[in-house]
mmCIF file of C-alpha atoms in Angstrom:
data_model
loop_
_atom_site.group_PDB
_atom_site.id
_atom_site.type_symbol
_atom_site.label_atom_id
_atom_site.label_comp_id
_atom_site.label_asym_id
_atom_site.label_seq_id
_atom_site.Cartn_x
_atom_site.Cartn_y
_atom_site.Cartn_z
ATOM 1 C CA MET A 1 56.887 -92.738 108.015
ATOM 2 C CA ASN A 2 57.653 -93.822 111.582
ATOM 3 C CA TYR A 3 60.367 -91.198 112.443
ATOM 4 C CA LYS A 4 61.520 -93.054 115.393
ATOM 5 C CA ARG A 5 62.885 -95.870 113.163
ATOM 6 C CA VAL A 6 64.642 -93.835 110.532
ATOM 7 C CA ASN A 7 68.492 -94.093 111.485
ATOM 8 C CA LYS A 8 70.978 -91.256 110.756
ATOM 9 C CA ASP A 9 72.286 -92.521 107.618
ATOM 10 C CA SER A 10 68.650 -92.838 105.979
ATOM 11 C CA THR A 11 67.792 -89.518 107.152
ATOM 12 C CA ASP A 12 70.843 -88.032 105.534
ATOM 13 C CA ARG A 13 70.007 -89.727 102.238
ATOM 14 C CA CYS A 14 66.433 -88.524 102.455
ATOM 15 C CA TRP A 15 67.459 -85.049 102.970
ATOM 16 C CA LYS A 16 70.018 -85.254 100.116
ATOM 17 C CA LYS A 17 67.455 -86.230 97.999
ATOM 18 C CA CYS A 18 64.838 -83.651 98.935
ATOM 19 C CA ARG A 19 67.022 -80.877 98.879
ATOM 20 C CA ASP A 20 68.835 -81.306 95.772
ATOM 21 C CA LEU A 21 66.761 -83.970 93.887
ATOM 22 C CA ASP A 22 70.267 -85.400 92.947
ATOM 23 C CA ASP A 23 68.705 -88.664 91.622
ATOM 24 C CA ILE A 24 66.021 -87.189 89.560
ATOM 25 C CA ASN A 25 66.615 -83.534 88.282
ATOM 26 C CA PRO A 26 70.459 -82.606 88.984
ATOM 27 C CA ARG A 27 70.633 -78.771 89.518
ATOM 28 C CA PRO A 28 72.948 -76.988 87.942
ATOM 29 C CA HIS A 29 75.491 -75.002 90.336
ATOM 30 C CA LYS A 30 74.743 -71.399 89.393
ATOM 31 C CA PRO A 31 74.527 -69.743 92.916
ATOM 32 C CA ASP A 32 75.064 -66.255 91.980
ATOM 33 C CA GLU A 33 72.674 -66.331 88.774
ATOM 34 C CA LYS A 34 69.285 -64.493 89.519
ATOM 35 C CA MET A 35 65.953 -64.273 87.815
ATOM 36 C CA LYS A 36 65.463 -61.055 85.705
ATOM 37 C CA PRO A 37 62.268 -58.828 86.144
ATOM 38 C CA ILE A 38 59.908 -58.837 83.144
ATOM 39 C CA ASP A 39 59.924 -55.751 80.654
ATOM 40 C CA ASN A 40 58.085 -54.389 77.862
ATOM 41 C CA PHE A 41 54.545 -54.893 79.295
ATOM 42 C CA THR A 42 51.940 -53.963 77.024
ATOM 43 C CA PHE A 43 47.977 -54.084 77.025
ATOM 44 C CA LEU A 44 45.341 -53.697 74.563
ATOM 45 C CA TYR A 45 41.478 -53.555 74.473
ATOM 46 C CA ASP A 46 39.712 -55.268 71.439
ATOM 47 C CA GLU A 47 36.291 -54.414 70.075
ATOM 48 C CA GLN A 48 34.669 -56.631 72.264
ATOM 49 C CA TYR A 49 36.347 -54.906 75.427
ATOM 50 C CA LEU A 50 38.515 -57.936 76.070
ATOM 51 C CA LEU A 51 41.955 -57.282 77.332
ATOM 52 C CA SER A 52 45.138 -58.655 75.961
ATOM 53 C CA ILE A 53 48.303 -58.194 78.166
ATOM 54 C CA SER A 54 51.556 -59.260 77.177
ATOM 55 C CA TRP A 55 55.380 -58.787 78.251
ATOM 56 C CA ASN A 56 58.746 -60.132 77.159
ATOM 57 C CA PRO A 57 59.588 -63.730 78.070
ATOM 58 C CA VAL A 58 61.995 -64.010 81.184
ATOM 59 C CA PRO A 59 64.951 -66.753 80.568
ATOM 60 C CA ASN A 60 64.400 -69.789 82.727
ATOM 61 C CA ALA A 61 60.875 -68.721 83.873
ATOM 62 C CA ASP A 62 58.469 -71.831 84.094
ATOM 63 C CA ILE A 63 55.440 -69.656 85.035
ATOM 64 C CA TYR A 64 54.372 -66.312 85.902
ATOM 65 C CA VAL A 65 52.080 -64.943 88.438
ATOM 66 C CA VAL A 66 49.756 -62.107 87.424
ATOM 67 C CA VAL A 67 48.360 -60.126 90.239
ATOM 68 C CA HIS A 68 45.824 -57.385 89.612
ATOM 69 C CA TRP A 69 43.637 -54.979 91.708
ATOM 70 C CA ALA A 70 41.402 -52.118 91.285
ATOM 71 C CA THR A 71 43.497 -49.135 92.244
ATOM 72 C CA ASN A 72 40.843 -47.706 94.655
ATOM 73 C CA SER A 73 40.832 -51.045 96.659
ATOM 74 C CA ILE A 74 44.375 -52.178 97.127
ATOM 75 C CA LEU A 75 43.234 -54.787 99.850
ATOM 76 C CA GLN A 76 41.371 -56.892 97.342
ATOM 77 C CA TYR A 77 43.458 -58.404 94.693
ATOM 78 C CA SER A 78 43.265 -61.427 92.392
ATOM 79 C CA GLN A 79 45.903 -63.725 90.683
ATOM 80 C CA ILE A 80 46.437 -65.838 87.618
ATOM 81 C CA ILE A 81 49.082 -68.213 86.863
ATOM 82 C CA THR A 82 50.231 -68.754 83.182
ATOM 83 C CA THR A 83 52.986 -70.827 81.552
ATOM 84 C CA VAL A 84 53.418 -68.201 78.571
ATOM 85 C CA PRO A 85 54.173 -64.552 78.694
ATOM 86 C CA TYR A 86 50.651 -63.309 77.863
ATOM 87 C CA LEU A 87 47.054 -63.356 78.918
ATOM 88 C CA HIS A 88 44.315 -63.061 76.093
ATOM 89 C CA ASN A 89 40.538 -62.346 76.146
ATOM 90 C CA PHE A 90 41.106 -61.356 79.957
ATOM 91 C CA THR A 91 38.367 -59.068 81.698
ATOM 92 C CA PHE A 92 38.514 -57.523 85.122
ATOM 93 C CA SER A 93 35.903 -57.931 87.515
ATOM 94 C CA PRO A 94 32.405 -56.065 86.225
ATOM 95 C CA HIS A 95 32.645 -54.234 89.678
ATOM 96 C CA ASN A 96 36.026 -53.013 88.587
ATOM 97 C CA LEU A 97 35.149 -52.147 85.096
ATOM 98 C CA CYS A 98 35.009 -48.243 85.439
ATOM 99 C CA GLN A 99 38.240 -48.244 87.674
ATOM 100 C CA GLU A 100 41.805 -48.132 86.930
ATOM 101 C CA ASN A 101 43.373 -51.538 87.457
ATOM 102 C CA ALA A 102 46.968 -52.246 88.660
ATOM 103 C CA VAL A 103 48.921 -55.286 87.084
ATOM 104 C CA GLN A 104 52.167 -57.019 88.615
ATOM 105 C CA VAL A 105 53.727 -59.977 87.233
ATOM 106 C CA VAL A 106 56.176 -62.258 88.991
ATOM 107 C CA PRO A 107 58.250 -64.751 86.872
ATOM 108 C CA ILE A 108 59.169 -67.970 88.696
ATOM 109 C CA SER A 109 61.620 -70.746 88.029
ATOM 110 C CA GLY A 110 61.843 -74.278 89.167
ATOM 111 C CA ILE A 111 65.535 -74.008 89.464
ATOM 112 C CA TYR A 112 66.219 -70.211 90.299
ATOM 113 C CA GLY A 113 63.152 -69.670 92.411
ATOM 114 C CA THR A 114 61.107 -66.593 92.443
ATOM 115 C CA GLY A 115 62.162 -63.400 90.268
ATOM 116 C CA PRO A 116 61.456 -59.878 91.223
ATOM 117 C CA MET A 117 58.009 -58.578 90.887
ATOM 118 C CA SER A 118 57.363 -55.870 88.189
ATOM 119 C CA ASP A 119 56.282 -52.294 88.984
ATOM 120 C CA PRO A 120 52.561 -51.871 89.003
ATOM 121 C CA ASN A 121 51.242 -51.300 85.465
ATOM 122 C CA VAL A 122 48.352 -49.205 85.548
ATOM 123 C CA ILE A 123 45.522 -50.029 83.100
ATOM 124 C CA PRO A 124 42.733 -47.455 82.383
ATOM 125 C CA PRO A 125 39.304 -48.350 82.232
ATOM 126 C CA PRO A 126 37.892 -49.058 78.511
ATOM 127 C CA ARG A 127 36.141 -46.256 76.772
ATOM 128 C CA PRO A 128 32.933 -46.887 75.068
ATOM 129 C CA GLN A 129 32.938 -47.600 71.165
ATOM 130 C CA ILE A 130 30.255 -47.067 68.499
ATOM 131 C CA SER A 131 29.694 -46.973 64.967
ATOM 132 C CA PRO A 132 29.365 -43.312 63.681
ATOM 133 C CA ARG A 133 26.591 -44.060 61.402
ATOM 134 C CA LEU A 134 22.753 -43.059 61.987
ATOM 135 C CA LYS A 135 19.747 -44.546 60.231
ATOM 136 C CA LEU A 136 16.790 -42.191 59.966
ATOM 137 C CA LEU A 137 13.746 -44.354 61.090
ATOM 138 C CA SER A 138 10.947 -41.643 61.279
ATOM 139 C CA MET A 139 9.838 -37.973 61.219
ATOM 140 C CA ILE A 140 6.477 -37.534 62.609
ATOM 141 C CA TYR A 141 4.449 -34.275 63.084
ATOM 142 C CA GLU A 142 2.513 -33.192 66.188
ATOM 143 C CA PRO A 143 0.097 -30.348 66.098
ATOM 144 C CA LYS A 144 1.541 -29.045 69.515
ATOM 145 C CA LYS A 145 3.302 -25.803 69.926
ATOM 146 C CA TYR A 146 7.367 -26.134 69.863
ATOM 147 C CA VAL A 147 9.096 -23.580 72.146
ATOM 148 C CA SER A 148 12.841 -23.393 72.915
ATOM 149 C CA GLN A 149 14.777 -20.519 74.292
ATOM 150 C CA ASN A 150 13.606 -17.520 71.975
ATOM 151 C CA TYR A 151 12.430 -19.736 69.050
ATOM 152 C CA GLU A 152 8.574 -20.810 68.449
ATOM 153 C CA ALA A 153 7.059 -22.753 66.074
ATOM 154 C CA ASN A 154 3.164 -23.937 65.616
ATOM 155 C CA GLY A 155 4.069 -27.536 65.384
ATOM 156 C CA THR A 156 6.593 -30.151 66.577
ATOM 157 C CA ILE A 157 8.581 -32.879 64.600
ATOM 158 C CA THR A 158 9.866 -35.781 66.596
ATOM 159 C CA ILE A 159 12.783 -37.314 64.403
ATOM 160 C CA THR A 160 14.068 -40.840 65.492
ATOM 161 C CA PHE A 161 17.465 -42.336 64.603
ATOM 162 C CA GLY A 162 18.717 -45.859 64.921
ATOM 163 C CA TYR A 163 22.234 -46.773 65.657
ATOM 164 C CA GLU A 164 24.332 -49.975 65.535
ATOM 165 C CA PRO A 165 24.365 -51.990 68.689
ATOM 166 C CA SER A 166 27.567 -51.877 70.830
ATOM 167 C CA ALA A 167 29.192 -54.777 72.815
ATOM 168 C CA TRP A 168 29.676 -52.410 75.818
ATOM 169 C CA PRO A 169 29.846 -54.768 78.881
ATOM 170 C CA LEU A 170 27.487 -52.431 80.994
ATOM 171 C CA GLY A 171 24.722 -52.738 78.167
ATOM 172 C CA ASP A 172 23.167 -50.200 75.807
ATOM 173 C CA GLU A 173 21.120 -48.742 78.839
ATOM 174 C CA ASP A 174 24.388 -47.218 80.300
ATOM 175 C CA LEU A 175 25.211 -45.594 76.929
ATOM 176 C CA GLU A 176 24.124 -42.013 76.281
ATOM 177 C CA VAL A 177 24.383 -41.450 72.319
ATOM 178 C CA ILE A 178 24.876 -37.892 71.219
ATOM 179 C CA PRO A 179 24.595 -37.210 67.707
ATOM 180 C CA MET A 180 25.589 -34.219 65.275
ATOM 181 C CA PHE A 181 22.657 -32.825 63.641
ATOM 182 C CA HIS A 182 23.627 -29.892 61.571
ATOM 183 C CA MET A 183 21.296 -27.585 59.356
ATOM 184 C CA MET A 184 23.287 -27.026 55.847
ATOM 185 C CA LEU A 185 20.423 -24.572 54.217
ATOM 186 C CA CYS A 186 16.683 -23.814 53.721
ATOM 187 C CA ALA A 187 14.907 -23.529 50.597
ATOM 188 C CA GLU A 188 13.419 -20.480 52.265
ATOM 189 C CA PRO A 189 15.508 -19.059 54.705
ATOM 190 C CA ASP A 190 14.182 -17.339 57.884
ATOM 191 C CA LEU A 191 16.689 -14.672 59.416
ATOM 192 C CA THR A 192 14.117 -13.312 61.872
ATOM 193 C CA GLN A 193 15.176 -16.040 64.791
ATOM 194 C CA ALA A 194 18.001 -18.230 65.572
ATOM 195 C CA ILE A 195 17.326 -21.895 65.116
ATOM 196 C CA PRO A 196 18.207 -24.029 68.354
ATOM 197 C CA VAL A 197 20.000 -27.222 68.000
ATOM 198 C CA PRO A 198 17.716 -30.023 68.709
ATOM 199 C CA GLU A 199 18.898 -32.203 72.018
ATOM 200 C CA PHE A 200 18.521 -35.864 71.446
ATOM 201 C CA SER A 201 17.672 -38.683 74.095
ATOM 202 C CA LYS A 202 16.867 -42.287 74.228
ATOM 203 C CA GLY A 203 13.941 -43.360 72.294
ATOM 204 C CA SER A 204 11.365 -45.848 73.395
ATOM 205 C CA GLN A 205 12.822 -48.589 71.391
ATOM 206 C CA LYS A 206 16.264 -50.028 72.042
ATOM 207 C CA TYR A 207 19.234 -48.756 70.205
ATOM 208 C CA THR A 208 17.396 -45.277 69.187
ATOM 209 C CA ILE A 209 17.443 -41.728 69.926
ATOM 210 C CA GLN A 210 14.908 -39.252 69.546
ATOM 211 C CA GLY A 211 14.829 -35.390 69.140
ATOM 212 C CA GLN A 212 12.413 -32.549 68.358
ATOM 213 C CA ILE A 213 12.505 -29.665 66.014
ATOM 214 C CA GLY A 214 9.919 -26.802 65.056
ATOM 215 C CA SER A 215 7.433 -27.596 62.016
ATOM 216 C CA ASP A 216 8.656 -24.573 60.260
ATOM 217 C CA MET A 217 11.744 -26.510 59.233
ATOM 218 C CA MET A 218 9.249 -28.490 57.266
ATOM 219 C CA TYR A 219 7.661 -25.545 55.315
ATOM 220 C CA ARG A 220 10.754 -24.144 54.665
ATOM 221 C CA LYS A 221 12.332 -27.375 53.278
ATOM 222 C CA CYS A 222 15.659 -27.459 55.441
ATOM 223 C CA LYS A 223 18.421 -29.739 54.867
ATOM 224 C CA PHE A 224 20.379 -31.364 57.461
ATOM 225 C CA ILE A 225 23.533 -33.817 57.777
ATOM 226 C CA TYR A 226 23.757 -36.110 60.746
ATOM 227 C CA SER A 227 26.122 -38.642 62.342
ATOM 228 C CA ILE A 228 27.066 -39.942 66.094
ATOM 229 C CA GLN A 229 29.513 -37.258 67.576
ATOM 230 C CA GLU A 230 30.043 -38.797 71.096
ATOM 231 C CA VAL A 231 28.946 -41.763 73.129
ATOM 232 C CA HIS A 232 28.986 -41.418 77.044
ATOM 233 C CA SER A 233 29.080 -44.088 79.767
ATOM 234 C CA SER A 234 26.899 -42.997 82.583
ATOM 235 C CA GLN A 235 28.309 -45.456 85.294
ATOM 236 C CA CYS A 236 31.769 -45.086 84.340
ATOM 237 C CA ASP A 237 31.266 -41.187 83.596
ATOM 238 C CA ILE A 238 33.754 -41.307 80.434
ATOM 239 C CA SER A 239 33.199 -40.122 77.174
ATOM 240 C CA GLU A 240 34.282 -40.797 73.845
ATOM 241 C CA TYR A 241 34.306 -38.569 70.621
ATOM 242 C CA VAL A 242 33.334 -40.451 67.528
ATOM 243 C CA HIS A 243 35.455 -39.573 64.374
ATOM 244 C CA ALA A 244 33.162 -40.015 61.429
ATOM 245 C CA LYS A 245 34.229 -39.914 57.973
ATOM 246 C CA THR A 246 32.643 -38.694 54.880
ATOM 247 C CA ASP A 247 30.802 -41.646 54.033
ATOM 248 C CA ASP A 248 29.449 -41.911 57.518
ATOM 249 C CA PHE A 249 27.085 -38.921 57.342
ATOM 250 C CA GLY A 250 23.788 -39.144 56.485
ATOM 251 C CA ASN A 251 21.393 -36.407 55.043
ATOM 252 C CA VAL A 252 17.882 -35.455 55.064
ATOM 253 C CA GLU A 253 15.563 -32.682 53.550
ATOM 254 C CA ILE A 254 12.541 -32.063 56.122
ATOM 255 C CA SER A 255 9.673 -31.437 53.652
ATOM 256 C CA CYS A 256 5.806 -31.935 53.879
ATOM 257 C CA ASP A 257 6.467 -35.170 51.599
ATOM 258 C CA LYS A 258 8.627 -36.758 54.043
ATOM 259 C CA VAL A 259 6.974 -36.001 57.534
ATOM 260 C CA GLN A 260 4.479 -38.503 58.428
ATOM 261 C CA ASN A 261 0.968 -37.044 59.512
ATOM 262 C CA SER A 262 2.030 -33.487 58.394
ATOM 263 C CA GLU A 263 -1.012 -30.892 57.886
ATOM 264 C CA CYS A 264 0.593 -29.456 54.900
ATOM 265 C CA HIS A 265 -1.840 -28.217 52.072
ATOM 266 C CA LYS A 266 -0.991 -30.427 49.281
ATOM 267 C CA ILE A 267 -1.558 -29.525 45.723
ATOM 268 C CA GLU A 268 -1.758 -32.436 43.241
ATOM 269 C CA SER A 269 0.305 -31.877 40.265
ATOM 270 C CA PHE A 270 1.465 -33.692 36.872
ATOM 271 C CA ARG A 271 4.279 -33.521 34.861
ATOM 272 C CA ALA A 272 4.179 -31.297 32.031
ATOM 273 C CA PRO A 273 4.202 -32.873 28.742
ATOM 274 C CA VAL A 274 7.644 -33.677 26.982
ATOM 275 C CA CYS A 275 7.584 -32.152 23.466
ATOM 276 C CA GLY A 276 9.632 -33.607 20.633
ATOM 277 C CA GLN A 277 11.943 -35.766 22.802
ATOM 278 C CA VAL A 278 11.780 -39.241 20.563
ATOM 279 C CA ASP A 279 14.419 -40.643 18.401
ATOM 280 C CA LYS A 280 14.623 -42.669 15.198
ATOM 281 C CA PHE A 281 11.374 -41.166 13.801
ATOM 282 C CA ASN A 282 10.101 -42.931 10.668
ATOM 283 C CA TYR A 283 6.947 -42.980 8.847
ATOM 284 C CA ASP A 284 5.209 -44.870 5.828
ATOM 285 C CA VAL A 285 2.615 -43.622 3.667
ATOM 286 C CA LEU A 286 -0.374 -46.085 3.092
ATOM 287 C CA GLU A 287 -2.212 -46.338 -0.285
ATOM 288 C CA ARG A 288 -0.264 -43.824 -2.046
ATOM 289 C CA ASP A 289 -2.221 -44.608 -5.142
ATOM 290 C CA LYS A 290 -5.464 -43.491 -3.753
ATOM 291 C CA ILE A 291 -4.309 -40.054 -2.427
ATOM 292 C CA SER A 292 -5.456 -36.919 -4.321
ATOM 293 C CA TRP A 293 -2.145 -35.178 -4.039
ATOM 294 C CA ASN A 294 -3.396 -31.690 -5.349
ATOM 295 C CA ASN A 295 -6.354 -31.615 -3.082
ATOM 296 C CA LYS A 296 -5.303 -30.540 0.474
ATOM 297 C CA ALA A 297 -8.466 -32.172 1.926
ATOM 298 C CA SER A 298 -7.636 -35.629 0.910
ATOM 299 C CA ASN A 299 -7.027 -38.094 3.659
ATOM 300 C CA ILE A 300 -3.475 -39.324 4.001
ATOM 301 C CA SER A 301 -2.867 -42.399 6.065
ATOM 302 C CA VAL A 302 0.619 -43.063 7.379
ATOM 303 C CA ASN A 303 2.201 -45.390 9.857
ATOM 304 C CA ILE A 304 4.665 -43.518 12.348
ATOM 305 C CA SER A 305 7.213 -45.387 14.437
ATOM 306 C CA TYR A 306 9.805 -43.575 17.021
ATOM 307 C CA VAL A 307 11.795 -44.459 20.179
ATOM 308 C CA PRO A 308 10.936 -42.022 23.011
ATOM 309 C CA TYR A 309 13.770 -40.564 25.267
ATOM 310 C CA SER A 310 13.115 -42.385 28.626
ATOM 311 C CA THR A 311 15.436 -41.445 31.906
ATOM 312 C CA ASN A 312 13.234 -42.957 34.536
ATOM 313 C CA ALA A 313 11.347 -46.248 34.341
ATOM 314 C CA ASP A 314 8.887 -45.204 36.889
ATOM 315 C CA ARG A 315 7.564 -42.248 34.901
ATOM 316 C CA LYS A 316 6.352 -43.814 31.704
ATOM 317 C CA PRO A 317 4.184 -41.655 29.433
ATOM 318 C CA LEU A 318 0.551 -42.206 29.643
ATOM 319 C CA TYR A 319 -0.077 -41.618 25.996
ATOM 320 C CA TYR A 320 1.376 -39.596 22.925
ATOM 321 C CA VAL A 321 0.160 -36.685 20.904
ATOM 322 C CA ALA A 322 0.983 -36.188 17.236
ATOM 323 C CA LEU A 323 0.653 -32.730 15.670
ATOM 324 C CA TYR A 324 0.564 -32.258 11.971
ATOM 325 C CA GLY A 325 0.102 -29.396 9.620
ATOM 326 C CA ASP A 326 1.800 -27.635 6.795
ATOM 327 C CA ALA A 327 5.659 -27.705 7.356
ATOM 328 C CA LEU A 328 7.180 -24.123 7.780
ATOM 329 C CA PRO A 329 10.857 -23.469 7.836
ATOM 330 C CA TYR A 330 12.542 -22.445 11.091
ATOM 331 C CA ASP A 331 13.540 -18.861 11.749
ATOM 332 C CA SER A 332 17.034 -19.665 12.742
ATOM 333 C CA SER A 333 19.755 -22.469 12.956
ATOM 334 C CA GLU A 334 19.522 -22.447 16.718
ATOM 335 C CA GLU A 335 15.764 -23.690 16.883
ATOM 336 C CA VAL A 336 16.642 -26.315 14.152
ATOM 337 C CA CYS A 337 19.412 -27.548 16.748
ATOM 338 C CA LEU A 338 16.650 -27.894 19.454
ATOM 339 C CA VAL A 339 14.659 -30.373 17.512
#
């Protein structure tokens, strides 16, 4: 535009349109009305550590400017513009994950201008979350002496647990998983020395932890229960206690049969015979006319059928033995009931 050629009348008409937009969007005459500040600011982290921020809508607000910064670095800030009174799936800078972050929201109207800036809303850093369940992966015996404080054992058992992956933004390498590994009882108690609580650390494989106990736990057949008790972020220096429910606890008996490479002296044993535990016993005498019933030495051939009691399909009998002879009455009614 050549301003030298613009006369006063056209300039007035131009300013009138630019200032009030009379011909396009007439502005209501409300000189005393002001924009209100936001209220009811809320925030929530989800399971993926994404942040949802919301506030009550401000009347006449067309957009909201969200300004955020780490509280330990107020000179470095960022801003987001949104047309709705919320932000979903929002994350702060990874550099600020472990810091408190402050958020201020400004409502803006095309008619009424800029509203008041909200007070800073401080959002704490997320806390690491993890499933309380552990999976027992292995128990391996090593013939090396185990010493812990005043406790000694001739061998060492290394126990490895696996846990479910977490969506923690800093990765699994940042997390320290601390289990609860509690001894319930032992088949052969030992009151001569106190049993130390084993310390667990990260295993050689991802999402695993390992701890060591003395080999006498194996010989004494000690039972333990376990779950995840706490998870700690090394970089953020934040710990979160894990609240396990009854179904989240696992249990294990440490015995020679369950520990790999154990040097236990194993005695091979077999189940004792099961006597008389059959049902629907029937018999049929063959060739009755050829039997000399008055002669005890006479042979009698019979077909026998029965249904054995079986509670375990993996332990089927190898064979059956039939005992026979002269029938005698039982001495008591109690013996009859045992048949």
